[in-house]
Coordinates of C-alpha atoms in Angstrom, one line a residue:
M114 CA -0.3 -0.3 -0.5
S115 CA 1.5 3.3 -0.8
E116 CA 2.8 5.9 1.7
P117 CA -0.3 8.4 1.0
R118 CA -3.4 6.0 1.0
K119 CA -2.3 4.7 4.1
E120 CA -2.5 7.5 6.1
A121 CA -5.6 7.9 4.3
E122 CA -6.7 4.9 5.9
K123 CA -5.4 6.0 8.8
A124 CA -7.0 9.0 8.9
K125 CA -10.4 7.3 7.8
Y126 CA -10.3 4.9 10.4
S127 CA -12.6 5.0 13.7
P128 CA -13.2 2.7 17.2
D129 CA -16.1 1.5 17.5
A130 CA -17.3 -0.3 20.7
L131 CA -15.2 -3.3 20.6
D132 CA -12.1 -1.4 19.7
R133 CA -12.7 0.8 23.1
R134 CA -13.6 -2.0 24.8
I135 CA -10.3 -3.8 23.9
I136 CA -8.7 -0.6 24.9
A137 CA -10.1 -0.2 28.4
H138 CA -8.9 -3.6 29.4
L139 CA -5.1 -3.4 28.2
R140 CA -5.3 0.3 29.9
A141 CA -6.1 -2.0 32.9
D142 CA -3.4 -4.5 32.3
G143 CA -1.5 -4.1 29.2
R144 CA -0.3 -7.8 29.5
A145 CA -3.4 -9.4 29.3
S146 CA -3.7 -12.1 27.0
L147 CA -5.4 -12.7 23.8
S148 CA -7.3 -15.5 25.3
K149 CA -8.0 -13.1 28.4
L150 CA -9.3 -10.3 27.0
A151 CA -11.6 -12.7 24.2
D152 CA -13.4 -14.1 27.5
A153 CA -13.2 -10.5 28.9
L154 CA -15.0 -9.2 25.8
D155 CA -16.7 -12.5 25.3
V156 CA -15.8 -12.6 21.4
A157 CA -13.4 -14.9 19.2
R158 CA -9.3 -14.8 19.7
G159 CA -9.0 -14.2 16.1
T160 CA -11.1 -11.1 16.8
V161 CA -9.2 -9.9 19.4
Q162 CA -6.3 -10.4 17.3
N163 CA -7.1 -9.1 14.2
R164 CA -8.6 -5.3 16.3
L165 CA -5.4 -5.2 18.1
D166 CA -3.7 -5.5 14.8
R167 CA -5.8 -2.5 12.5
L168 CA -5.4 -0.7 16.4
L169 CA -1.4 -0.9 16.1
E170 CA -1.8 -0.5 12.5
T171 CA -3.9 3.1 12.4
G172 CA -1.6 4.2 15.0
T173 CA -4.6 4.4 17.6
L174 CA -2.8 2.1 19.7
L175 CA 1.1 3.3 19.8
G176 CA 1.9 0.4 22.3
F177 CA 1.9 -1.7 25.8
T178 CA 3.6 -0.1 28.8
A179 CA 4.1 -1.3 32.1
R180 CA 2.3 1.0 35.1
V181 CA 5.0 1.1 38.2
R182 CA 4.5 2.9 41.8
E183 CA 4.2 6.1 42.2
D184 CA 7.0 5.8 43.9
Y185 CA 9.7 3.4 41.8
E186 CA 11.0 6.8 40.6
M187 CA 12.0 8.4 43.5
D188 CA 15.0 10.7 42.1
A189 CA 13.1 11.1 39.2
V190 CA 12.0 14.2 37.4
H191 CA 8.9 15.0 36.0
A192 CA 8.2 18.5 34.2
V193 CA 5.5 19.6 32.0
M194 CA 6.8 21.9 28.7
M195 CA 5.0 24.0 26.9
I196 CA 5.9 24.5 23.3
E197 CA 5.6 27.3 20.2
V198 CA 5.2 25.9 16.8
V199 CA 6.5 28.1 14.1
G200 CA 4.3 27.8 10.8
K201 CA 3.1 25.0 9.6
S202 CA 5.7 22.3 11.3
T203 CA 3.4 21.0 14.1
T204 CA 3.1 17.5 12.9
Q205 CA 7.1 17.0 12.0
V206 CA 7.8 18.9 15.7
I207 CA 5.5 16.1 17.1
R208 CA 6.4 13.0 14.8
K209 CA 9.9 14.7 16.7
L210 CA 9.0 15.1 20.0
R211 CA 7.3 11.3 20.3
G212 CA 10.6 10.3 19.3
L213 CA 12.1 11.3 22.3
P214 CA 11.4 8.2 25.1
E215 CA 11.5 11.0 28.3
V216 CA 8.4 12.6 26.3
H217 CA 5.2 10.6 28.2
A218 CA 2.4 12.3 27.5
L219 CA 2.5 15.2 24.7
H220 CA -0.8 17.2 23.8
T221 CA -2.0 20.0 21.1
T222 CA -3.7 23.6 23.3
N223 CA -4.6 26.6 22.1
G224 CA -4.0 29.7 23.1
K225 CA 0.2 30.9 23.1
W226 CA 1.5 27.8 23.0
D227 CA 0.7 25.0 20.7
L228 CA 2.1 21.5 21.9
V229 CA 2.1 20.9 26.1
A230 CA 4.7 17.5 26.5
N231 CA 4.8 15.9 30.5
I232 CA 8.6 15.5 30.4
R233 CA 10.3 11.6 33.0
A234 CA 13.8 12.0 33.3
S235 CA 15.8 10.2 35.8
G236 CA 18.0 12.9 37.2
L237 CA 19.1 16.9 36.2
A238 CA 21.6 15.8 33.7
E239 CA 19.1 13.3 31.9
F240 CA 16.8 16.7 32.2
D241 CA 18.6 19.5 31.3
R242 CA 19.7 17.0 27.7
V243 CA 15.8 16.3 26.8
L244 CA 15.2 19.9 27.3
R245 CA 18.5 21.2 24.8
E246 CA 16.8 18.6 22.0
V247 CA 13.3 19.4 22.0
R248 CA 14.6 23.1 21.3
M249 CA 16.6 22.3 18.7
I250 CA 14.3 21.0 17.1
D251 CA 13.7 22.4 13.9
G252 CA 10.0 23.6 14.5
V253 CA 10.0 25.4 17.9
S254 CA 10.1 28.6 18.5
N255 CA 9.8 28.4 22.4
S256 CA 9.4 26.5 25.1
E257 CA 8.2 27.1 28.4
T258 CA 8.9 24.2 31.5
S259 CA 7.7 23.9 35.0
L260 CA 9.2 21.4 36.9
L261 CA 6.4 19.2 39.3
L262 CA 7.5 19.2 42.7
S263 CA 5.0 17.3 44.8
S264 CA 2.0 15.5 44.2
V265 CA -0.8 16.9 46.3

């Protein structure tokens, strides 16, 4: 399939109720087996496999992750970074940001800032490196970062 056609398919795909139920189960248990998901959803194992393949292929489901206790990364640096993008380079900037493992979530927004990134780094030196990398991305014109000090 050609690249433009793949992109068009991704844009057209809209998850249905079963897809949303699969995603909800995976949010609760990202390691759930196909059989466990099929039993929980009362569908065939092959149906779950086909749906997962489509969710991954269309980019609806980006992958699977492990959840850890909040105190697991006691020395980790958590921050919120607001990012201003030049012109029509938002898609390119998003692609680059998604490639940084320290960017745990990325959101578009309105107002002065175009994007908001949730950043987690193992320490201040790594955090400093991530800030430099983000600011060096072509299309990033300005940013403002706030460290998250404690949860209340």
